[in-house]
Short mmCIF file of C-alpha atoms in Angstrom, two decimals:
data_model
loop_
_atom_site.label_atom_id
_atom_site.label_comp_id
_atom_site.label_asym_id
_atom_site.label_seq_id
_atom_site.Cartn_x
_atom_site.Cartn_y
_atom_site.Cartn_z
CA MET A 6 89.34 74.39 78.45
CA LYS A 7 89.04 73.78 74.70
CA ASN A 8 85.32 74.72 74.84
CA MET A 9 86.18 77.91 76.70
CA THR A 10 88.75 78.80 74.04
CA PHE A 11 86.23 78.29 71.23
CA THR A 12 83.59 80.32 73.06
CA PHE A 13 86.04 83.17 73.67
CA LEU A 14 87.02 83.34 70.00
CA THR A 15 83.38 83.26 68.91
CA LEU A 16 82.50 86.14 71.25
CA PHE A 17 85.58 88.06 70.10
CA LEU A 18 84.56 87.79 66.44
CA ILE A 19 80.97 88.84 67.21
CA SER A 20 82.07 91.79 69.34
CA THR A 21 84.64 92.84 66.75
CA ALA A 22 82.00 92.86 64.02
CA LEU A 23 79.57 94.86 66.15
CA MET A 24 82.18 97.40 67.24
CA ALA A 25 83.42 97.82 63.68
CA LYS A 26 79.86 98.75 62.62
CA THR A 27 79.47 101.28 65.44
CA THR A 28 82.79 103.09 65.02
CA THR A 29 82.64 104.10 61.37
CA LYS A 30 82.86 107.79 62.15
CA ALA A 31 86.52 108.85 62.56
CA THR A 32 87.23 111.75 64.91
CA LEU A 33 91.02 111.27 64.89
CA THR A 34 92.69 114.19 63.16
CA MET A 35 96.25 115.40 62.66
CA GLU A 36 96.38 117.50 65.82
CA HIS A 37 95.36 114.53 67.99
CA ALA A 38 98.44 112.43 67.33
CA ALA A 39 101.62 112.31 69.41
CA GLU A 40 104.79 112.30 67.35
CA GLY A 41 105.82 108.91 66.01
CA GLN A 42 105.69 106.58 69.05
CA TYR A 43 103.86 103.29 69.62
CA THR A 44 103.62 100.35 72.04
CA LEU A 45 103.66 96.72 70.87
CA LEU A 46 101.41 94.13 72.52
CA ILE A 47 102.46 90.50 72.11
CA GLU A 48 100.19 87.54 72.81
CA GLY A 49 101.18 83.90 73.26
CA TYR A 50 99.41 81.40 70.99
CA ASP A 51 99.59 77.63 70.52
CA TRP A 52 102.22 78.10 67.82
CA GLY A 53 104.18 80.85 69.60
CA PRO A 54 104.09 84.64 70.07
CA GLY A 55 102.29 87.07 67.78
CA VAL A 56 102.15 90.86 67.65
CA ASN A 57 98.39 91.22 67.87
CA LYS A 58 98.00 94.88 68.84
CA VAL A 59 99.74 98.23 68.52
CA VAL A 60 98.82 101.13 70.82
CA LEU A 61 99.15 104.69 69.51
CA PRO A 62 99.32 107.72 71.86
CA MET A 63 97.18 110.80 71.12
CA GLU A 64 97.84 114.36 72.24
CA GLN A 65 94.13 114.96 72.87
CA MET A 66 91.24 112.85 74.07
CA VAL A 67 89.32 110.86 71.45
CA SER A 68 86.07 108.89 71.63
CA GLU A 69 85.76 107.27 68.20
CA VAL A 70 88.14 105.69 65.72
CA ASP A 71 87.78 103.78 62.44
CA PHE A 72 90.14 100.86 61.76
CA ARG A 73 89.83 101.50 58.01
CA ASP A 74 91.71 104.80 58.42
CA PHE A 75 94.96 103.00 59.31
CA SER A 76 97.63 101.04 57.47
CA VAL A 77 100.42 99.07 59.15
CA GLU A 78 103.67 97.97 57.53
CA VAL A 79 106.27 95.75 59.21
CA GLU A 80 109.95 95.01 58.67
CA ARG A 81 111.51 91.95 60.31
CA LYS A 82 115.25 91.41 60.39
CA ALA A 83 118.09 89.96 62.44
CA GLU A 84 121.83 90.41 62.07
CA GLY A 85 123.33 87.70 59.90
CA VAL A 86 119.94 86.16 59.13
CA GLU A 87 118.51 85.90 55.64
CA MET A 88 114.74 86.20 55.62
CA ARG A 89 112.71 84.22 53.10
CA PRO A 90 110.50 86.10 50.62
CA GLY A 91 107.33 87.26 52.33
CA GLU A 92 108.70 87.17 55.88
CA ALA A 93 111.04 90.18 55.81
CA LYS A 94 108.56 92.99 55.20
CA GLY A 95 104.97 93.59 54.21
CA ALA A 96 101.55 94.83 55.28
CA ARG A 97 99.83 93.82 58.54
CA LYS A 98 96.07 93.53 58.28
CA VAL A 99 94.17 95.80 60.68
CA MET A 100 91.10 93.94 61.96
CA HIS A 101 89.66 96.46 64.42
CA ALA A 102 90.43 99.71 66.24
CA TYR A 103 89.22 101.11 69.55
CA VAL A 104 89.94 103.90 72.04
CA SER A 105 92.19 102.63 74.84
CA ASP A 106 94.49 103.47 77.69
CA ALA A 107 98.28 103.21 77.42
CA MET A 108 98.15 99.44 78.08
CA GLY A 109 95.63 98.75 75.33
CA LYS A 110 92.60 98.39 77.60
CA ALA A 111 89.39 99.66 76.00
CA VAL A 112 87.93 102.90 77.39
CA ALA A 113 85.01 105.09 76.31
CA THR A 114 87.19 108.19 75.95
CA GLY A 115 90.96 108.25 76.13
CA ASN A 116 94.21 109.50 74.71
CA HIS A 117 95.33 106.26 73.06
CA VAL A 118 94.12 104.17 70.14
CA ALA A 119 94.67 100.42 69.88
CA LEU A 120 94.78 98.61 66.54
CA VAL A 121 93.98 94.89 66.52
CA LEU A 122 96.17 93.09 63.97
CA PHE A 123 95.51 89.80 62.22
CA VAL A 124 97.67 86.89 63.41
CA SER A 125 97.82 83.27 62.30
CA PRO A 126 100.24 80.34 62.46
CA ASN A 127 101.00 80.78 58.76
CA ASP A 128 101.65 84.52 58.84
CA ALA A 129 105.34 85.05 59.56
CA LEU A 130 104.91 88.83 59.50
CA GLY A 131 103.01 88.64 62.78
CA SER A 132 105.80 86.87 64.67
CA PRO A 133 108.43 88.79 66.71
CA ILE A 134 110.67 85.68 66.87
CA LYS A 135 112.34 83.55 64.22
CA TYR A 136 113.88 80.10 64.19
CA VAL A 137 117.49 80.88 63.30
CA PHE A 138 119.97 78.21 62.21
CA LYS A 139 123.59 79.08 63.00
CA ASN A 140 126.76 77.14 63.76
CA GLY A 141 125.11 73.78 63.23
CA ARG A 142 122.07 74.31 65.46
CA GLY A 143 118.77 76.14 65.36
CA SER A 144 117.05 78.24 67.99
CA ASN A 145 114.15 80.64 68.34
CA GLN A 146 115.31 84.21 68.85
CA TRP A 147 113.73 87.62 69.27
CA ILE A 148 114.33 89.68 66.14
CA ASP A 149 114.21 93.35 65.18
CA TYR A 150 110.53 94.04 64.63
CA LYS A 151 109.68 97.52 63.34
CA LEU A 152 106.25 98.88 62.48
CA VAL A 153 105.27 101.92 60.46
CA VAL A 154 101.68 102.90 61.25
CA SER A 155 99.94 105.48 59.09
CA HIS A 156 96.70 107.38 59.62
CA LEU A 157 95.53 107.74 56.04
CA PRO A 158 93.28 110.85 56.33
CA SER A 159 95.90 112.94 58.16
CA LYS A 160 99.04 111.20 56.83
CA LYS A 161 100.31 110.97 60.41
CA VAL A 162 102.97 108.26 60.91
CA TRP A 163 104.05 106.34 64.05
CA ASN A 164 107.39 104.55 63.54
CA THR A 165 109.21 104.35 66.90
CA GLU A 166 108.61 101.61 69.46
CA THR A 167 108.80 102.89 73.03
CA GLU A 168 107.46 99.88 74.94
CA ARG A 169 106.74 96.19 74.43
CA ILE A 170 104.13 94.45 76.57
CA ILE A 171 103.96 90.65 76.87
CA SER A 172 101.18 90.28 79.39
CA ARG A 173 101.53 86.48 79.63
CA LEU A 174 105.03 86.87 81.10
CA LYS A 175 104.33 89.68 83.56
CA GLU A 176 103.96 87.35 86.55
CA PHE A 177 107.13 85.37 85.81
CA ASP A 178 110.54 86.11 87.28
CA LEU A 179 112.90 85.83 84.30
CA SER A 180 116.10 86.57 86.20
CA GLY A 181 116.86 83.11 87.58
CA VAL A 182 120.46 81.82 87.27
CA TYR A 183 122.00 78.64 88.65
CA THR A 184 125.64 77.58 88.28
CA GLN A 185 127.19 74.23 89.10
CA ASN A 186 130.60 72.94 87.99
CA GLU A 187 130.99 75.90 85.63
CA THR A 188 127.69 75.09 83.90
CA ARG A 189 125.27 78.02 84.02
CA LEU A 190 121.52 77.59 83.54
CA THR A 191 119.02 80.42 83.32
CA TYR A 192 115.37 79.92 84.27
CA GLY A 193 111.98 81.55 84.57
CA SER A 194 109.68 80.91 87.51
CA PHE A 195 106.22 81.68 88.87
CA ILE A 196 105.10 81.76 92.51
CA PRO A 197 101.38 81.16 93.14
CA LYS A 198 99.16 83.36 95.26
CA HIS A 199 98.44 80.48 97.59
CA GLU A 200 98.59 79.88 101.32
CA GLY A 201 100.13 76.64 102.52
CA LYS A 202 101.92 74.02 100.46
CA ALA A 203 101.57 73.92 96.67
CA PRO A 204 102.94 71.59 93.98
CA LEU A 205 105.76 72.41 91.56
CA ILE A 206 105.32 72.06 87.79
CA ILE A 207 108.61 71.83 85.88
CA TRP A 208 108.60 72.34 82.11
CA LEU A 209 111.65 71.56 79.94
CA HIS A 210 111.75 73.20 76.53
CA GLY A 211 112.48 71.74 73.12
CA GLY A 212 115.71 71.94 71.14
CA GLY A 213 114.89 75.34 69.65
CA GLU A 214 114.48 77.25 72.91
CA GLY A 215 117.97 77.04 74.39
CA GLY A 216 120.01 80.13 75.22
CA THR A 217 120.10 82.66 78.05
CA ASP A 218 116.70 84.33 77.77
CA PRO A 219 113.97 82.39 79.66
CA SER A 220 111.24 84.39 77.94
CA ILE A 221 111.87 82.25 74.83
CA PRO A 222 110.98 78.81 76.31
CA LEU A 223 108.00 80.39 78.06
CA ILE A 224 106.48 82.09 75.01
CA ALA A 225 107.64 79.90 72.10
CA ASN A 226 105.86 76.76 73.35
CA LYS A 227 103.08 78.39 75.43
CA ALA A 228 104.59 77.16 78.68
CA TRP A 229 103.32 80.39 80.25
CA ASN A 230 99.90 78.72 80.36
CA TYR A 231 100.85 76.75 83.49
CA ALA A 232 100.54 80.04 85.37
CA SER A 233 97.15 80.90 83.84
CA LYS A 234 94.04 81.10 86.03
CA ASP A 235 92.51 78.02 84.43
CA MET A 236 95.58 75.87 84.97
CA GLN A 237 96.28 77.19 88.45
CA SER A 238 92.71 76.39 89.48
CA ILE A 239 93.24 72.73 88.55
CA PHE A 240 96.20 72.47 90.94
CA GLY A 241 94.81 74.74 93.63
CA GLY A 242 97.83 76.95 92.97
CA ALA A 243 101.20 75.71 91.72
CA TYR A 244 104.76 76.89 91.41
CA VAL A 245 106.09 76.83 87.84
CA LEU A 246 109.78 76.37 86.99
CA VAL A 247 111.05 76.63 83.40
CA PRO A 248 114.82 75.99 83.19
CA GLN A 249 116.75 76.83 80.02
CA ALA A 250 119.71 74.97 78.54
CA PRO A 251 122.52 77.15 77.14
CA THR A 252 122.37 75.02 73.98
CA PHE A 253 120.10 71.94 73.92
CA TRP A 254 119.27 69.34 76.57
CA MET A 255 120.47 66.42 74.46
CA GLN A 256 124.00 67.73 73.96
CA SER A 257 126.71 65.20 74.72
CA ALA A 258 130.29 65.94 75.74
CA THR A 259 131.35 65.92 72.07
CA GLY A 260 128.76 68.58 71.19
CA ASP A 261 126.63 66.09 69.26
CA TYR A 262 123.16 64.84 70.08
CA THR A 263 122.66 61.93 72.43
CA ARG A 264 119.45 59.97 72.17
CA GLY A 265 120.15 58.01 75.32
CA ASP A 266 123.17 56.12 73.98
CA ARG A 267 125.55 58.30 76.04
CA ASN A 268 125.29 60.84 78.78
CA ASP A 269 124.32 64.45 78.18
CA ILE A 270 126.18 67.37 79.77
CA TYR A 271 123.29 69.06 81.59
CA ASN A 272 121.28 66.59 83.67
CA GLU A 273 123.38 66.86 86.85
CA THR A 274 123.33 70.66 86.86
CA LEU A 275 119.63 70.70 86.05
CA MET A 276 118.84 68.41 88.97
CA GLY A 277 120.95 70.68 91.17
CA LEU A 278 118.90 73.66 90.01
CA ILE A 279 115.62 71.88 90.77
CA LYS A 280 116.72 70.84 94.26
CA GLN A 281 118.05 74.34 95.00
CA TYR A 282 114.79 75.94 93.83
CA VAL A 283 112.75 73.58 96.00
CA ASN A 284 115.02 74.25 98.98
CA ASP A 285 114.68 78.02 98.48
CA HIS A 286 110.87 77.89 98.30
CA GLN A 287 109.53 76.27 101.42
CA GLY A 288 105.97 76.55 100.14
CA ILE A 289 106.58 73.75 97.62
CA ASP A 290 104.98 70.42 98.47
CA THR A 291 107.90 68.04 97.95
CA ASP A 292 105.47 65.14 97.49
CA ARG A 293 103.98 66.85 94.43
CA ILE A 294 106.84 67.70 92.10
CA TYR A 295 105.91 67.12 88.44
CA ILE A 296 108.30 67.14 85.49
CA GLY A 297 107.59 67.26 81.78
CA GLY A 298 108.85 68.58 78.50
CA CYS A 299 108.76 68.26 74.74
CA SER A 300 111.23 66.69 72.31
CA ASN A 301 114.65 67.60 73.82
CA GLY A 302 112.81 68.42 77.03
CA GLY A 303 110.97 65.11 76.81
CA TYR A 304 114.32 63.37 76.64
CA MET A 305 115.58 65.27 79.68
CA SER A 306 112.37 64.69 81.65
CA LEU A 307 112.72 60.94 81.17
CA LYS A 308 116.45 61.14 81.91
CA LEU A 309 115.81 62.76 85.29
CA ILE A 310 113.05 60.24 86.09
CA LEU A 311 115.47 57.42 85.23
CA GLU A 312 118.14 58.93 87.48
CA HIS A 313 115.80 60.03 90.31
CA PRO A 314 112.62 57.89 90.15
CA ASP A 315 111.64 58.59 93.78
CA TYR A 316 111.90 62.37 93.48
CA PHE A 317 109.09 63.08 91.03
CA ALA A 318 105.40 62.45 91.66
CA ALA A 319 104.59 62.28 87.93
CA GLY A 320 105.93 62.92 84.45
CA TYR A 321 104.12 64.45 81.46
CA ILE A 322 106.14 64.00 78.28
CA SER A 323 105.34 65.02 74.71
CA ALA A 324 107.21 64.26 71.48
CA LEU A 325 109.66 62.06 73.40
CA ALA A 326 113.17 62.13 71.88
CA PHE A 327 114.75 59.42 74.10
CA HIS A 328 115.23 56.27 71.99
CA ASN A 329 113.69 53.18 73.51
CA LYS A 330 116.57 50.90 72.52
CA TYR A 331 118.89 52.70 74.94
CA ILE A 332 116.67 52.02 77.96
CA SER A 333 117.55 48.78 79.76
CA ASN A 334 115.12 46.34 81.32
CA GLU A 335 116.56 47.26 84.71
CA GLU A 336 115.68 50.91 84.05
CA ILE A 337 112.15 49.95 83.05
CA GLU A 338 111.77 48.22 86.42
CA ARG A 339 113.17 51.30 88.14
CA ILE A 340 110.62 53.72 86.66
CA LYS A 341 107.52 51.56 86.20
CA ASN A 342 105.94 52.86 89.39
CA VAL A 343 106.36 56.53 88.43
CA PRO A 344 103.02 57.83 87.08
CA MET A 345 103.59 59.03 83.51
CA TRP A 346 101.49 60.37 80.67
CA PHE A 347 102.92 60.44 77.15
CA VAL A 348 101.58 62.61 74.33
CA HIS A 349 102.71 62.11 70.74
CA ALA A 350 101.48 62.41 67.15
CA LYS A 351 101.58 59.55 64.68
CA ASP A 352 102.91 61.83 61.93
CA ASP A 353 105.76 63.30 64.02
CA PRO A 354 108.63 63.64 61.49
CA VAL A 355 111.30 64.44 64.09
CA THR A 356 110.87 62.12 67.07
CA LEU A 357 109.64 59.01 65.31
CA PRO A 358 107.13 57.32 67.64
CA ASN A 359 108.11 53.77 66.69
CA GLU A 360 111.66 54.50 67.84
CA THR A 361 110.71 56.29 71.04
CA VAL A 362 107.36 56.33 72.81
CA VAL A 363 105.49 53.39 71.25
CA PRO A 364 107.89 50.62 72.33
CA LEU A 365 108.69 52.34 75.65
CA TYR A 366 105.03 52.58 76.60
CA GLN A 367 104.48 48.91 75.74
CA ARG A 368 107.46 47.83 77.82
CA LEU A 369 106.17 49.79 80.80
CA VAL A 370 102.73 48.19 80.45
CA ASP A 371 104.27 44.73 80.10
CA ALA A 372 106.34 45.40 83.23
CA GLY A 373 103.16 46.07 85.21
CA ALA A 374 103.13 49.88 85.28
CA ALA A 375 99.84 50.69 86.93
CA ASP A 376 99.57 54.39 86.10
CA VAL A 377 101.02 55.03 82.66
CA HIS A 378 98.97 56.64 79.87
CA PHE A 379 99.57 57.39 76.21
CA SER A 380 97.49 59.82 74.13
CA PHE A 381 98.49 59.07 70.53
CA TYR A 382 97.06 61.64 68.12
CA ASP A 383 96.73 61.16 64.37
CA HIS A 384 97.80 64.76 63.76
CA VAL A 385 98.35 68.03 65.63
CA THR A 386 95.43 70.28 64.74
CA ASP A 387 93.98 73.68 65.54
CA LEU A 388 92.24 73.44 68.93
CA SER A 389 90.68 76.90 68.72
CA GLY A 390 88.70 76.20 65.56
CA PHE A 391 89.69 79.64 64.35
CA TYR A 392 92.16 78.43 61.71
CA GLY A 393 90.30 75.38 60.47
CA GLY A 394 89.96 73.10 63.50
CA THR A 395 90.65 69.47 62.66
CA ASP A 396 91.12 70.44 59.02
CA TYR A 397 94.19 72.51 59.91
CA ARG A 398 97.39 70.61 60.70
CA TYR A 399 100.42 71.89 62.51
CA ASN A 400 103.78 70.15 62.17
CA GLY A 401 103.27 66.68 63.64
CA HIS A 402 106.17 67.29 66.03
CA TRP A 403 104.19 69.91 67.91
CA SER A 404 102.23 67.52 70.13
CA TRP A 405 103.11 69.63 73.18
CA ILE A 406 100.19 71.83 72.13
CA TYR A 407 97.87 69.17 73.56
CA SER A 408 99.70 69.19 76.91
CA HIS A 409 99.74 72.96 77.31
CA ALA A 410 96.04 73.17 76.45
CA ASN A 411 95.13 70.31 78.84
CA HIS A 412 93.53 68.59 75.86
CA ALA A 413 94.92 65.04 76.20
CA ASP A 414 92.29 62.82 77.81
CA PHE A 415 92.41 59.38 76.15
CA GLU A 416 94.34 56.12 76.29
CA LEU A 417 96.19 54.48 73.40
CA ASP A 418 93.08 52.46 72.51
CA GLY A 419 90.94 55.61 72.36
CA THR A 420 89.07 55.04 75.61
CA PRO A 421 88.96 57.90 78.14
CA VAL A 422 91.53 58.05 80.92
CA LYS A 423 89.76 57.77 84.26
CA LEU A 424 90.62 59.05 87.71
CA ASN A 425 88.60 57.61 90.57
CA GLY A 426 86.12 56.28 88.03
CA ALA A 427 85.54 59.60 86.25
CA LYS A 428 86.90 60.89 82.94
CA THR A 429 89.95 63.09 83.39
CA THR A 430 92.47 65.21 81.49
CA ILE A 431 96.24 65.14 81.65
CA MET A 432 96.50 68.08 84.07
CA GLU A 433 93.60 66.98 86.28
CA TRP A 434 95.26 63.58 86.51
CA MET A 435 98.65 65.08 87.27
CA ALA A 436 97.30 67.35 89.99
CA ALA A 437 96.10 64.24 91.84
CA GLN A 438 99.49 62.49 91.82
CA LYS A 439 101.47 62.38 95.06
CA ASN A 440 104.53 60.54 96.31
#
């Protein structure tokens, strides 16, 4: 998958350069432009969502367009939120332009123009969400994102958004709601185009994706990728369930964080949601239910495995936030036969590995766990190679990137993980697990 990603980006850059050279003649003039409206296209990346295209309607058909004839300015704001310098407003770099349909698909002749905008993990102006800290907790939220697009030769301006397209979420149902004992959980879900029984992949978000909008945990951590063609092909089709906590999974009854020292307030309702979803979807193979998550979601994944070790066929946990010292020897015995794969970074500044995953993994191995794996990365780096590859480092807490990209493939000692004698990846391994 990582090779495919690199190849795609290489081809994109080559094609962009070639198309830029062949579309230097601008035929867009003042009378071609519709008044002031545009459509935003949002793509999901390893680091989160980015506004990578804007589609402009034309009143007449056009066949050529020059990206150098356009400028794009953005303003980002949210009520009660103070933006740092450089992230509130500024210019978006236009990388390429082409004639398109209303959805941004390239056509030879059409009545829309699509502008390809530069995005990167360090460019806040490209992000339609922001991590907002309020009332003692932080969360990712959609913000007001307004563009002003100008056609320089004609001085035409587009400044009104009429539609927003997030293609990665189109196949997800974002309307799911489950209530138990006055606790209400929202969730997003995906149903595979598959005949017969199919496994269920459950993903639990981190501490910054709580709330009541399931699009956030799907797009902020790239969890949408479990419904992608590449990932679905590994499992032969799979249901995907992404529950959302109203606040954060590790919330205790006092409102503070638990790290395993006391009970959280959501695990019983969450397990009720999972069982209800499975019951409502008879196509799910109940012997192949997989649960995983990052940070807060890593805590909750392990919590549910501790409480229901016979229910899950495997666990895939990144940036584990459950502290090892609060797991008893009896609990280790209870879960040692559950296949698990841990992913973590050595420089994680939030979920310190020596307090969480390192001692837990060793205890499981010492207890005789036959199918437990631990991919321990030095750093979290750019898998695409587009932003610097191994020379570019994300926050060390973001080890879930390696899970979502199906990159993890090695044991703690650096040797490859093997399945039936052959090298395997975390998702290939998980797809083979069965109760």
